[in-house]
PDB file of C-alpha atoms in Angstrom:
ATOM      1  CA  UNK A  17     148.450 188.049 158.903  1.00 44.00           C
ATOM      2  CA  UNK A  18     149.675 191.649 159.172  1.00 45.00           C
ATOM      3  CA  UNK A  19     147.352 193.161 156.550  1.00 43.00           C
ATOM      4  CA  UNK A  20     147.590 196.965 156.456  1.00 45.00           C
ATOM      5  CA  UNK A  21     144.220 198.724 156.970  1.00 44.00           C
ATOM      6  CA  UNK A  22     145.438 201.694 154.911  1.00 42.00           C
ATOM      7  CA  UNK A  23     145.365 199.533 151.777  1.00 46.00           C
ATOM      8  CA  UNK A  24     141.713 198.678 152.290  1.00 44.00           C
ATOM      9  CA  UNK A  25     140.810 202.303 152.998  1.00 46.00           C
ATOM     10  CA  UNK A  26     142.629 203.472 149.888  1.00 46.00           C
ATOM     11  CA  UNK A  27     140.852 200.752 147.911  1.00 49.00           C
ATOM     12  CA  UNK A  28     137.423 201.980 148.998  1.00 48.00           C
ATOM     13  CA  UNK A  29     138.278 205.572 148.092  1.00 48.00           C
ATOM     14  CA  UNK A  30     139.706 204.595 144.707  1.00 51.00           C
ATOM     15  CA  UNK A  31     136.746 202.377 143.889  1.00 54.00           C
ATOM     16  CA  UNK A  32     134.204 205.051 144.828  1.00 51.00           C
ATOM     17  CA  UNK A  33     136.001 207.596 142.666  1.00 54.00           C
ATOM     18  CA  UNK A  34     136.207 205.202 139.720  1.00 51.00           C
ATOM     19  CA  UNK A  35     132.565 204.154 139.849  1.00 51.00           C
ATOM     20  CA  UNK A  36     131.402 207.753 139.963  1.00 50.00           C
ATOM     21  CA  UNK A  37     132.496 207.919 136.332  1.00 59.00           C
ATOM     22  CA  UNK A  38     130.417 206.634 133.404  1.00 67.00           C
ATOM     23  CA  UNK A  39     130.909 202.869 132.972  1.00 77.00           C
ATOM     24  CA  UNK A  40     131.106 201.949 129.300  1.00 84.00           C
ATOM     25  CA  UNK A  41     130.995 198.169 129.508  1.00 87.00           C
ATOM     26  CA  UNK A  42     131.460 196.099 126.344  1.00 91.00           C
ATOM     27  CA  UNK A  43     128.099 195.307 124.788  1.00 89.00           C
ATOM     28  CA  UNK A  44     127.048 191.721 125.484  1.00 89.00           C
ATOM     29  CA  UNK A  45     125.257 189.580 122.942  1.00 84.00           C
ATOM     30  CA  UNK A  46     121.511 189.498 123.489  1.00 90.00           C
ATOM     31  CA  UNK A  47     118.882 187.266 121.949  1.00 91.00           C
ATOM     32  CA  UNK A  48     115.198 186.501 122.255  1.00 91.00           C
ATOM     33  CA  UNK A  49     115.532 183.105 123.967  1.00 93.00           C
ATOM     34  CA  UNK A  50     112.602 182.255 126.248  1.00 95.00           C
ATOM     35  CA  UNK A  51     111.921 178.992 128.095  1.00 94.00           C
ATOM     36  CA  UNK A  52     108.690 177.931 129.755  1.00 96.00           C
ATOM     37  CA  UNK A  53     108.919 176.224 133.141  1.00 95.00           C
ATOM     38  CA  UNK A  54     105.715 174.960 134.764  1.00 96.00           C
ATOM     39  CA  UNK A  55     103.651 177.405 132.736  1.00 95.00           C
ATOM     40  CA  UNK A  56     105.870 180.426 133.415  1.00 96.00           C
ATOM     41  CA  UNK A  57     107.846 182.050 130.592  1.00 96.00           C
ATOM     42  CA  UNK A  58     111.436 182.824 131.637  1.00 96.00           C
ATOM     43  CA  UNK A  59     113.534 185.084 129.441  1.00 95.00           C
ATOM     44  CA  UNK A  60     117.189 184.155 128.894  1.00 95.00           C
ATOM     45  CA  UNK A  61     118.577 186.876 126.581  1.00 94.00           C
ATOM     46  CA  UNK A  62     122.224 185.962 127.218  1.00 93.00           C
ATOM     47  CA  UNK A  63     121.949 182.282 126.205  1.00 90.00           C
ATOM     48  CA  UNK A  64     124.195 182.842 123.176  1.00 88.00           C
ATOM     49  CA  UNK A  65     127.107 183.640 125.504  1.00 89.00           C
ATOM     50  CA  UNK A  66     127.122 179.961 126.492  1.00 85.00           C
ATOM     51  CA  UNK A  67     128.261 179.041 122.981  1.00 82.00           C
ATOM     52  CA  UNK A  68     131.964 178.806 122.197  1.00 79.00           C
ATOM     53  CA  UNK A  69     131.608 181.116 119.185  1.00 85.00           C
ATOM     54  CA  UNK A  70     133.857 183.809 117.711  1.00 90.00           C
ATOM     55  CA  UNK A  71     131.371 186.435 118.911  1.00 90.00           C
ATOM     56  CA  UNK A  72     131.561 185.117 122.472  1.00 90.00           C
ATOM     57  CA  UNK A  73     135.363 185.045 122.376  1.00 91.00           C
ATOM     58  CA  UNK A  74     135.419 188.623 121.086  1.00 93.00           C
ATOM     59  CA  UNK A  75     133.176 189.760 123.947  1.00 94.00           C
ATOM     60  CA  UNK A  76     135.332 187.925 126.513  1.00 94.00           C
ATOM     61  CA  UNK A  77     138.482 189.592 125.125  1.00 95.00           C
ATOM     62  CA  UNK A  78     136.790 192.992 125.396  1.00 95.00           C
ATOM     63  CA  UNK A  79     135.762 192.247 128.997  1.00 95.00           C
ATOM     64  CA  UNK A  80     139.325 191.234 129.873  1.00 96.00           C
ATOM     65  CA  UNK A  81     140.728 194.410 128.311  1.00 95.00           C
ATOM     66  CA  UNK A  82     138.162 196.512 130.179  1.00 94.00           C
ATOM     67  CA  UNK A  83     139.028 194.845 133.507  1.00 94.00           C
ATOM     68  CA  UNK A  84     142.771 195.175 132.987  1.00 94.00           C
ATOM     69  CA  UNK A  85     142.350 198.868 132.189  1.00 92.00           C
ATOM     70  CA  UNK A  86     140.615 199.337 135.550  1.00 91.00           C
ATOM     71  CA  UNK A  87     143.014 197.185 137.558  1.00 92.00           C
ATOM     72  CA  UNK A  88     146.120 198.812 136.079  1.00 92.00           C
ATOM     73  CA  UNK A  89     145.072 202.163 137.542  1.00 92.00           C
ATOM     74  CA  UNK A  90     144.961 200.976 141.148  1.00 94.00           C
ATOM     75  CA  UNK A  91     147.984 202.740 142.734  1.00 94.00           C
ATOM     76  CA  UNK A  92     148.490 200.276 145.608  1.00 95.00           C
ATOM     77  CA  UNK A  93     148.048 197.081 143.565  1.00 94.00           C
ATOM     78  CA  UNK A  94     151.733 196.121 143.690  1.00 93.00           C
ATOM     79  CA  UNK A  95     151.803 196.608 147.458  1.00 95.00           C
ATOM     80  CA  UNK A  96     148.935 194.144 147.899  1.00 95.00           C
ATOM     81  CA  UNK A  97     150.526 191.715 145.424  1.00 93.00           C
ATOM     82  CA  UNK A  98     153.852 191.735 147.254  1.00 95.00           C
ATOM     83  CA  UNK A  99     152.127 191.412 150.616  1.00 96.00           C
ATOM     84  CA  UNK A 100     150.187 188.330 149.470  1.00 95.00           C
ATOM     85  CA  UNK A 101     153.343 186.791 148.012  1.00 94.00           C
ATOM     86  CA  UNK A 102     155.059 187.167 151.373  1.00 95.00           C
ATOM     87  CA  UNK A 103     152.102 185.557 153.180  1.00 95.00           C
ATOM     88  CA  UNK A 104     151.846 182.610 150.756  1.00 94.00           C
ATOM     89  CA  UNK A 105     155.569 181.977 150.324  1.00 96.00           C
ATOM     90  CA  UNK A 106     156.193 179.035 152.641  1.00 96.00           C
ATOM     91  CA  UNK A 107     156.901 175.338 152.078  1.00 96.00           C
ATOM     92  CA  UNK A 108     153.852 173.060 152.033  1.00 97.00           C
ATOM     93  CA  UNK A 109     154.107 169.260 152.342  1.00 97.00           C
ATOM     94  CA  UNK A 110     151.245 166.755 152.211  1.00 97.00           C
ATOM     95  CA  UNK A 111     150.759 163.626 154.303  1.00 97.00           C
ATOM     96  CA  UNK A 112     152.679 160.664 152.815  1.00 97.00           C
ATOM     97  CA  UNK A 113     151.094 157.522 151.393  1.00 97.00           C
ATOM     98  CA  UNK A 114     152.561 154.174 150.333  1.00 97.00           C
ATOM     99  CA  UNK A 115     152.139 152.443 146.995  1.00 97.00           C
ATOM    100  CA  UNK A 116     154.212 149.339 146.264  1.00 96.00           C
ATOM    101  CA  UNK A 117     157.867 149.926 147.080  1.00 95.00           C
ATOM    102  CA  UNK A 118     157.519 153.700 147.345  1.00 97.00           C
ATOM    103  CA  UNK A 119     156.284 156.369 149.727  1.00 98.00           C
ATOM    104  CA  UNK A 120     154.720 159.334 147.943  1.00 98.00           C
ATOM    105  CA  UNK A 121     154.087 162.912 149.051  1.00 98.00           C
ATOM    106  CA  UNK A 122     153.520 166.288 147.413  1.00 97.00           C
ATOM    107  CA  UNK A 123     155.495 169.432 148.135  1.00 97.00           C
ATOM    108  CA  UNK A 124     155.256 173.048 147.101  1.00 97.00           C
ATOM    109  CA  UNK A 125     158.331 175.214 147.680  1.00 95.00           C
ATOM    110  CA  UNK A 126     156.140 178.246 148.279  1.00 95.00           C
ATOM    111  CA  UNK A 127     154.915 180.018 145.172  1.00 92.00           C
ATOM    112  CA  UNK A 128     154.878 177.183 142.655  1.00 93.00           C
ATOM    113  CA  UNK A 129     151.725 177.120 140.517  1.00 91.00           C
ATOM    114  CA  UNK A 130     151.310 173.386 141.189  1.00 94.00           C
ATOM    115  CA  UNK A 131     152.629 171.125 143.929  1.00 96.00           C
ATOM    116  CA  UNK A 132     155.178 168.519 142.844  1.00 97.00           C
ATOM    117  CA  UNK A 133     154.649 164.828 143.632  1.00 98.00           C
ATOM    118  CA  UNK A 134     157.764 163.131 145.021  1.00 98.00           C
ATOM    119  CA  UNK A 135     158.475 159.550 146.014  1.00 98.00           C
ATOM    120  CA  UNK A 136     161.048 157.781 148.160  1.00 97.00           C
ATOM    121  CA  UNK A 137     162.136 154.206 147.543  1.00 95.00           C
ATOM    122  CA  UNK A 138     161.405 152.372 150.803  1.00 90.00           C
ATOM    123  CA  UNK A 139     164.506 150.202 150.397  1.00 90.00           C
ATOM    124  CA  UNK A 140     167.091 152.460 148.799  1.00 89.00           C
ATOM    125  CA  UNK A 141     165.794 155.591 150.608  1.00 88.00           C
ATOM    126  CA  UNK A 142     166.379 157.596 147.424  1.00 93.00           C
ATOM    127  CA  UNK A 143     163.925 160.419 146.673  1.00 96.00           C
ATOM    128  CA  UNK A 144     162.920 161.550 143.196  1.00 97.00           C
ATOM    129  CA  UNK A 145     160.250 163.556 141.389  1.00 98.00           C
ATOM    130  CA  UNK A 146     157.383 161.319 140.300  1.00 98.00           C
ATOM    131  CA  UNK A 147     155.100 163.882 138.634  1.00 98.00           C
ATOM    132  CA  UNK A 148     155.655 167.611 138.205  1.00 97.00           C
ATOM    133  CA  UNK A 149     152.394 169.256 137.054  1.00 96.00           C
ATOM    134  CA  UNK A 150     154.280 172.533 136.530  1.00 95.00           C
ATOM    135  CA  UNK A 151     155.756 170.900 133.426  1.00 95.00           C
ATOM    136  CA  UNK A 152     152.410 169.683 132.063  1.00 95.00           C
ATOM    137  CA  UNK A 153     151.934 173.034 130.313  1.00 92.00           C
ATOM    138  CA  UNK A 154     154.018 176.093 129.486  1.00 88.00           C
ATOM    139  CA  UNK A 155     152.211 178.413 131.916  1.00 85.00           C
ATOM    140  CA  UNK A 156     151.559 175.886 134.674  1.00 86.00           C
ATOM    141  CA  UNK A 157     147.790 176.020 134.127  1.00 91.00           C
ATOM    142  CA  UNK A 158     147.367 172.243 133.743  1.00 95.00           C
ATOM    143  CA  UNK A 159     146.775 170.554 137.099  1.00 96.00           C
ATOM    144  CA  UNK A 160     146.876 167.015 138.433  1.00 97.00           C
ATOM    145  CA  UNK A 161     143.247 166.267 139.308  1.00 96.00           C
ATOM    146  CA  UNK A 162     143.381 162.563 140.230  1.00 97.00           C
ATOM    147  CA  UNK A 163     145.866 159.733 140.731  1.00 98.00           C
ATOM    148  CA  UNK A 164     145.271 156.020 141.260  1.00 98.00           C
ATOM    149  CA  UNK A 165     147.555 152.990 141.581  1.00 98.00           C
ATOM    150  CA  UNK A 166     146.861 149.298 141.168  1.00 98.00           C
ATOM    151  CA  UNK A 167     147.183 147.149 144.308  1.00 96.00           C
ATOM    152  CA  UNK A 168     150.830 146.303 143.579  1.00 96.00           C
ATOM    153  CA  UNK A 169     151.759 149.940 143.059  1.00 97.00           C
ATOM    154  CA  UNK A 170     153.318 149.052 139.695  1.00 97.00           C
ATOM    155  CA  UNK A 171     150.721 150.734 137.471  1.00 98.00           C
ATOM    156  CA  UNK A 172     149.228 154.208 137.759  1.00 98.00           C
ATOM    157  CA  UNK A 173     146.631 156.307 136.002  1.00 98.00           C
ATOM    158  CA  UNK A 174     146.321 160.023 136.572  1.00 98.00           C
ATOM    159  CA  UNK A 175     143.926 162.639 135.224  1.00 98.00           C
ATOM    160  CA  UNK A 176     144.825 166.186 134.259  1.00 97.00           C
ATOM    161  CA  UNK A 177     142.699 169.316 133.987  1.00 96.00           C
ATOM    162  CA  UNK A 178     143.751 171.866 131.389  1.00 93.00           C
ATOM    163  CA  UNK A 179     142.989 175.475 132.300  1.00 90.00           C
ATOM    164  CA  UNK A 180     140.614 174.438 135.075  1.00 90.00           C
ATOM    165  CA  UNK A 181     138.297 172.520 132.737  1.00 90.00           C
ATOM    166  CA  UNK A 182     135.959 169.824 134.104  1.00 92.00           C
ATOM    167  CA  UNK A 183     136.782 167.784 130.995  1.00 92.00           C
ATOM    168  CA  UNK A 184     139.873 165.771 131.881  1.00 96.00           C
ATOM    169  CA  UNK A 185     142.358 163.433 130.231  1.00 97.00           C
ATOM    170  CA  UNK A 186     143.610 160.202 131.821  1.00 98.00           C
ATOM    171  CA  UNK A 187     147.224 159.185 131.298  1.00 98.00           C
ATOM    172  CA  UNK A 188     148.337 155.622 132.074  1.00 98.00           C
ATOM    173  CA  UNK A 189     151.915 154.837 133.070  1.00 98.00           C
ATOM    174  CA  UNK A 190     154.219 152.144 134.372  1.00 98.00           C
ATOM    175  CA  UNK A 191     154.614 153.463 137.925  1.00 97.00           C
ATOM    176  CA  UNK A 192     158.143 152.051 138.266  1.00 96.00           C
ATOM    177  CA  UNK A 193     159.625 153.513 135.062  1.00 97.00           C
ATOM    178  CA  UNK A 194     157.177 156.461 134.863  1.00 97.00           C
ATOM    179  CA  UNK A 195     156.733 155.785 131.125  1.00 97.00           C
ATOM    180  CA  UNK A 196     153.334 155.983 129.421  1.00 98.00           C
ATOM    181  CA  UNK A 197     152.100 152.520 128.455  1.00 97.00           C
ATOM    182  CA  UNK A 198     148.696 153.118 126.886  1.00 97.00           C
ATOM    183  CA  UNK A 199     146.790 155.698 124.879  1.00 96.00           C
ATOM    184  CA  UNK A 200     145.533 158.828 126.652  1.00 97.00           C
ATOM    185  CA  UNK A 201     141.833 158.730 127.480  1.00 97.00           C
ATOM    186  CA  UNK A 202     140.029 161.957 126.568  1.00 95.00           C
ATOM    187  CA  UNK A 203     136.675 163.641 127.262  1.00 91.00           C
ATOM    188  CA  UNK A 204     136.492 162.318 130.837  1.00 95.00           C
ATOM    189  CA  UNK A 205     134.351 164.293 133.278  1.00 94.00           C
ATOM    190  CA  UNK A 206     133.559 164.083 137.014  1.00 94.00           C
ATOM    191  CA  UNK A 207     135.428 160.825 137.353  1.00 96.00           C
ATOM    192  CA  UNK A 208     137.388 158.739 139.766  1.00 96.00           C
ATOM    193  CA  UNK A 209     139.859 156.032 138.722  1.00 98.00           C
ATOM    194  CA  UNK A 210     139.643 152.591 140.311  1.00 98.00           C
ATOM    195  CA  UNK A 211     141.802 149.648 139.250  1.00 98.00           C
ATOM    196  CA  UNK A 212     140.635 146.065 138.887  1.00 97.00           C
ATOM    197  CA  UNK A 213     143.788 144.005 139.294  1.00 95.00           C
ATOM    198  CA  UNK A 214     146.339 144.725 136.573  1.00 96.00           C
ATOM    199  CA  UNK A 215     143.743 144.437 133.826  1.00 97.00           C
ATOM    200  CA  UNK A 216     142.385 147.991 133.746  1.00 97.00           C
ATOM    201  CA  UNK A 217     140.264 150.478 135.654  1.00 98.00           C
ATOM    202  CA  UNK A 218     136.803 152.010 135.988  1.00 98.00           C
ATOM    203  CA  UNK A 219     136.098 155.654 135.249  1.00 98.00           C
ATOM    204  CA  UNK A 220     133.073 157.899 134.592  1.00 96.00           C
ATOM    205  CA  UNK A 221     132.166 160.309 131.822  1.00 94.00           C
ATOM    206  CA  UNK A 222     129.502 161.726 129.515  1.00 92.00           C
ATOM    207  CA  UNK A 223     129.079 161.514 125.776  1.00 88.00           C
ATOM    208  CA  UNK A 224     131.280 164.089 124.066  1.00 80.00           C
ATOM    209  CA  UNK A 225     129.370 167.334 123.315  1.00 74.00           C
ATOM    210  CA  UNK A 226     128.904 168.375 119.724  1.00 72.00           C
ATOM    211  CA  UNK A 227     131.469 170.711 118.195  1.00 71.00           C
ATOM    212  CA  UNK A 228     131.057 174.251 119.533  1.00 64.00           C
ATOM    213  CA  UNK A 229     128.882 173.220 122.509  1.00 59.00           C
ATOM    214  CA  UNK A 230     131.542 172.194 125.028  1.00 62.00           C
ATOM    215  CA  UNK A 231     130.335 174.912 127.436  1.00 58.00           C
ATOM    216  CA  UNK A 232     126.613 174.783 126.695  1.00 58.00           C
ATOM    217  CA  UNK A 233     125.854 171.189 125.661  1.00 62.00           C
ATOM    218  CA  UNK A 234     123.670 169.251 128.106  1.00 65.00           C
ATOM    219  CA  UNK A 235     125.452 166.506 130.015  1.00 76.00           C
ATOM    220  CA  UNK A 236     122.883 164.701 132.139  1.00 84.00           C
ATOM    221  CA  UNK A 237     123.600 161.013 131.503  1.00 89.00           C
ATOM    222  CA  UNK A 238     126.716 160.009 133.382  1.00 93.00           C
ATOM    223  CA  UNK A 239     128.220 156.632 132.519  1.00 95.00           C
ATOM    224  CA  UNK A 240     130.682 154.238 134.164  1.00 96.00           C
ATOM    225  CA  UNK A 241     133.144 152.581 131.793  1.00 97.00           C
ATOM    226  CA  UNK A 242     135.858 149.960 132.153  1.00 97.00           C
ATOM    227  CA  UNK A 243     139.097 150.579 130.267  1.00 98.00           C
ATOM    228  CA  UNK A 244     141.130 147.460 129.564  1.00 97.00           C
ATOM    229  CA  UNK A 245     144.835 148.143 129.146  1.00 97.00           C
ATOM    230  CA  UNK A 246     146.074 147.774 125.604  1.00 96.00           C
ATOM    231  CA  UNK A 247     142.716 148.530 123.994  1.00 97.00           C
ATOM    232  CA  UNK A 248     141.275 151.665 122.379  1.00 97.00           C
ATOM    233  CA  UNK A 249     139.073 153.991 124.397  1.00 96.00           C
ATOM    234  CA  UNK A 250     136.388 153.499 121.753  1.00 95.00           C
ATOM    235  CA  UNK A 251     136.276 149.840 122.843  1.00 96.00           C
ATOM    236  CA  UNK A 252     135.754 150.614 126.545  1.00 97.00           C
ATOM    237  CA  UNK A 253     132.851 148.668 128.011  1.00 95.00           C
ATOM    238  CA  UNK A 254     129.849 150.561 129.358  1.00 94.00           C
ATOM    239  CA  UNK A 255     129.256 149.149 132.838  1.00 93.00           C
ATOM    240  CA  UNK A 256     126.444 151.296 134.192  1.00 92.00           C
ATOM    241  CA  UNK A 257     124.524 154.511 133.539  1.00 92.00           C
ATOM    242  CA  UNK A 258     123.090 156.296 130.541  1.00 85.00           C
ATOM    243  CA  UNK A 259     119.424 156.474 129.585  1.00 84.00           C
ATOM    244  CA  UNK A 260     118.238 154.448 132.598  1.00 82.00           C
ATOM    245  CA  UNK A 261     119.881 156.739 135.177  1.00 84.00           C
ATOM    246  CA  UNK A 262     119.521 160.351 133.982  1.00 86.00           C
ATOM    247  CA  UNK A 263     120.587 163.275 136.170  1.00 84.00           C
ATOM    248  CA  UNK A 264     122.857 161.150 138.347  1.00 87.00           C
ATOM    249  CA  UNK A 265     126.515 161.567 139.183  1.00 90.00           C
ATOM    250  CA  UNK A 266     128.058 158.102 139.068  1.00 94.00           C
ATOM    251  CA  UNK A 267     131.214 157.015 140.836  1.00 94.00           C
ATOM    252  CA  UNK A 268     132.741 153.528 140.720  1.00 96.00           C
ATOM    253  CA  UNK A 269     135.276 151.911 143.044  1.00 96.00           C
ATOM    254  CA  UNK A 270     136.618 148.413 143.603  1.00 97.00           C
ATOM    255  CA  UNK A 271     136.722 146.985 147.127  1.00 96.00           C
ATOM    256  CA  UNK A 272     140.117 146.455 148.769  1.00 94.00           C
ATOM    257  CA  UNK A 273     139.882 142.699 148.261  1.00 94.00           C
ATOM    258  CA  UNK A 274     139.119 143.258 144.554  1.00 94.00           C
ATOM    259  CA  UNK A 275     135.928 141.204 144.900  1.00 93.00           C
ATOM    260  CA  UNK A 276     133.211 143.850 144.493  1.00 94.00           C
ATOM    261  CA  UNK A 277     132.487 146.815 142.262  1.00 95.00           C
ATOM    262  CA  UNK A 278     130.702 149.555 144.210  1.00 95.00           C
ATOM    263  CA  UNK A 279     128.777 152.241 142.322  1.00 94.00           C
ATOM    264  CA  UNK A 280     127.316 155.319 143.987  1.00 93.00           C
ATOM    265  CA  UNK A 281     124.625 157.327 142.176  1.00 92.00           C
ATOM    266  CA  UNK A 282     123.473 160.737 143.407  1.00 90.00           C
ATOM    267  CA  UNK A 283     121.598 163.685 141.955  1.00 85.00           C
ATOM    268  CA  UNK A 284     122.407 166.074 144.788  1.00 80.00           C
ATOM    269  CA  UNK A 285     125.046 166.693 147.447  1.00 77.00           C
ATOM    270  CA  UNK A 286     123.072 164.648 149.973  1.00 78.00           C
ATOM    271  CA  UNK A 287     121.719 161.118 149.678  1.00 77.00           C
ATOM    272  CA  UNK A 288     122.670 158.464 147.152  1.00 85.00           C
ATOM    273  CA  UNK A 289     121.828 155.088 145.666  1.00 89.00           C
ATOM    274  CA  UNK A 290     124.328 152.300 146.158  1.00 91.00           C
ATOM    275  CA  UNK A 291     124.902 149.417 143.748  1.00 91.00           C
ATOM    276  CA  UNK A 292     127.202 146.445 144.297  1.00 92.00           C
ATOM    277  CA  UNK A 293     128.429 143.934 141.717  1.00 91.00           C
ATOM    278  CA  UNK A 294     130.196 140.682 142.517  1.00 91.00           C
ATOM    279  CA  UNK A 295     133.107 140.714 140.089  1.00 91.00           C
ATOM    280  CA  UNK A 296     133.258 136.925 140.165  1.00 86.00           C
ATOM    281  CA  UNK A 297     129.829 136.848 138.536  1.00 80.00           C
ATOM    282  CA  UNK A 298     128.951 138.112 135.084  1.00 70.00           C
ATOM    283  CA  UNK A 299     125.667 140.027 135.087  1.00 58.00           C
ATOM    284  CA  UNK A 300     124.286 140.624 138.573  1.00 59.00           C
ATOM    285  CA  UNK A 301     124.268 144.061 140.137  1.00 63.00           C
ATOM    286  CA  UNK A 302     122.703 144.587 143.552  1.00 63.00           C
ATOM    287  CA  UNK A 303     120.925 147.798 144.450  1.00 67.00           C
ATOM    288  CA  UNK A 304     120.960 148.573 148.153  1.00 64.00           C
ATOM    289  CA  UNK A 305     117.876 150.387 149.413  1.00 58.00           C
ATOM    290  CA  UNK A 306     116.825 151.300 152.923  1.00 51.00           C
ATOM    291  CA  UNK A 307     114.899 148.077 153.526  1.00 47.00           C
ATOM    292  CA  UNK A 308     116.082 145.495 151.018  1.00 45.00           C
ATOM    293  CA  UNK A 309     118.490 144.485 148.325  1.00 47.00           C
ATOM    294  CA  UNK A 310     117.225 144.430 144.739  1.00 49.00           C
ATOM    295  CA  UNK A 311     118.886 142.333 142.059  1.00 47.00           C
ATOM    296  CA  UNK A 312     119.284 144.137 138.724  1.00 48.00           C
ATOM    297  CA  UNK A 313     120.503 142.854 135.394  1.00 44.00           C
ATOM    298  CA  UNK A 314     123.001 144.908 133.393  1.00 45.00           C
TER     299      UNK A 314
END
């Protein structure tokens, strides 16, 4: 990477000069919120900024305008921008994977906002676009966050993230025709997608936050659901999670032989609980611990 030291030096000089001036930041909302933790009072005067209110939006707009005013005055900004474009502008191709009669891979021509997912018919050797996330939204800010096929490769479900949000939507399609075949699932968060035969799939989510609390509402009871194709999301069956497993991230997957449902529960980035359900039986879920297997009833 042939990055020019003169740009960095100029940046330091410009920044020092700018910050020597009086900084008139937009005034942030402040309140009197105080929480007590283990007997210690902790002040949180900016709690109101977690709410998706008109006042918060106004402050964010003022912050953006303030930042843009500063950035627009940097004399070498375009030089850095063009230099980064040159560095990043090269073709990127992922490792291929097979699903059904097709081989899939993603490719980015260089500066595309999102990589495009292509597929090649293993028999006809014809290649086509399968999913182009750049067309999911006008500005290319909606990304493909997950993709899962059934064992035959004939059905697919993929989740999208709009504007980088953790709250996703799941879209279900006929993988051969690429046409949507079911309603879009909404309000899905921190979720995988794992098919059980051709019947449907497992996914994870939280209860939908109340209006106006999407950013600040507590979400501490993750739940695993099963969505059966052809039914409403409101009818999805709760498989595991909720009140009995607070503060756990739950992920569900079906074994390759489609015999077992495997659920991992973790409240940190290390360590987890593991639960296994025999899908040929109705109510038994096994919890694997270090020394034994416990039988739980759903």
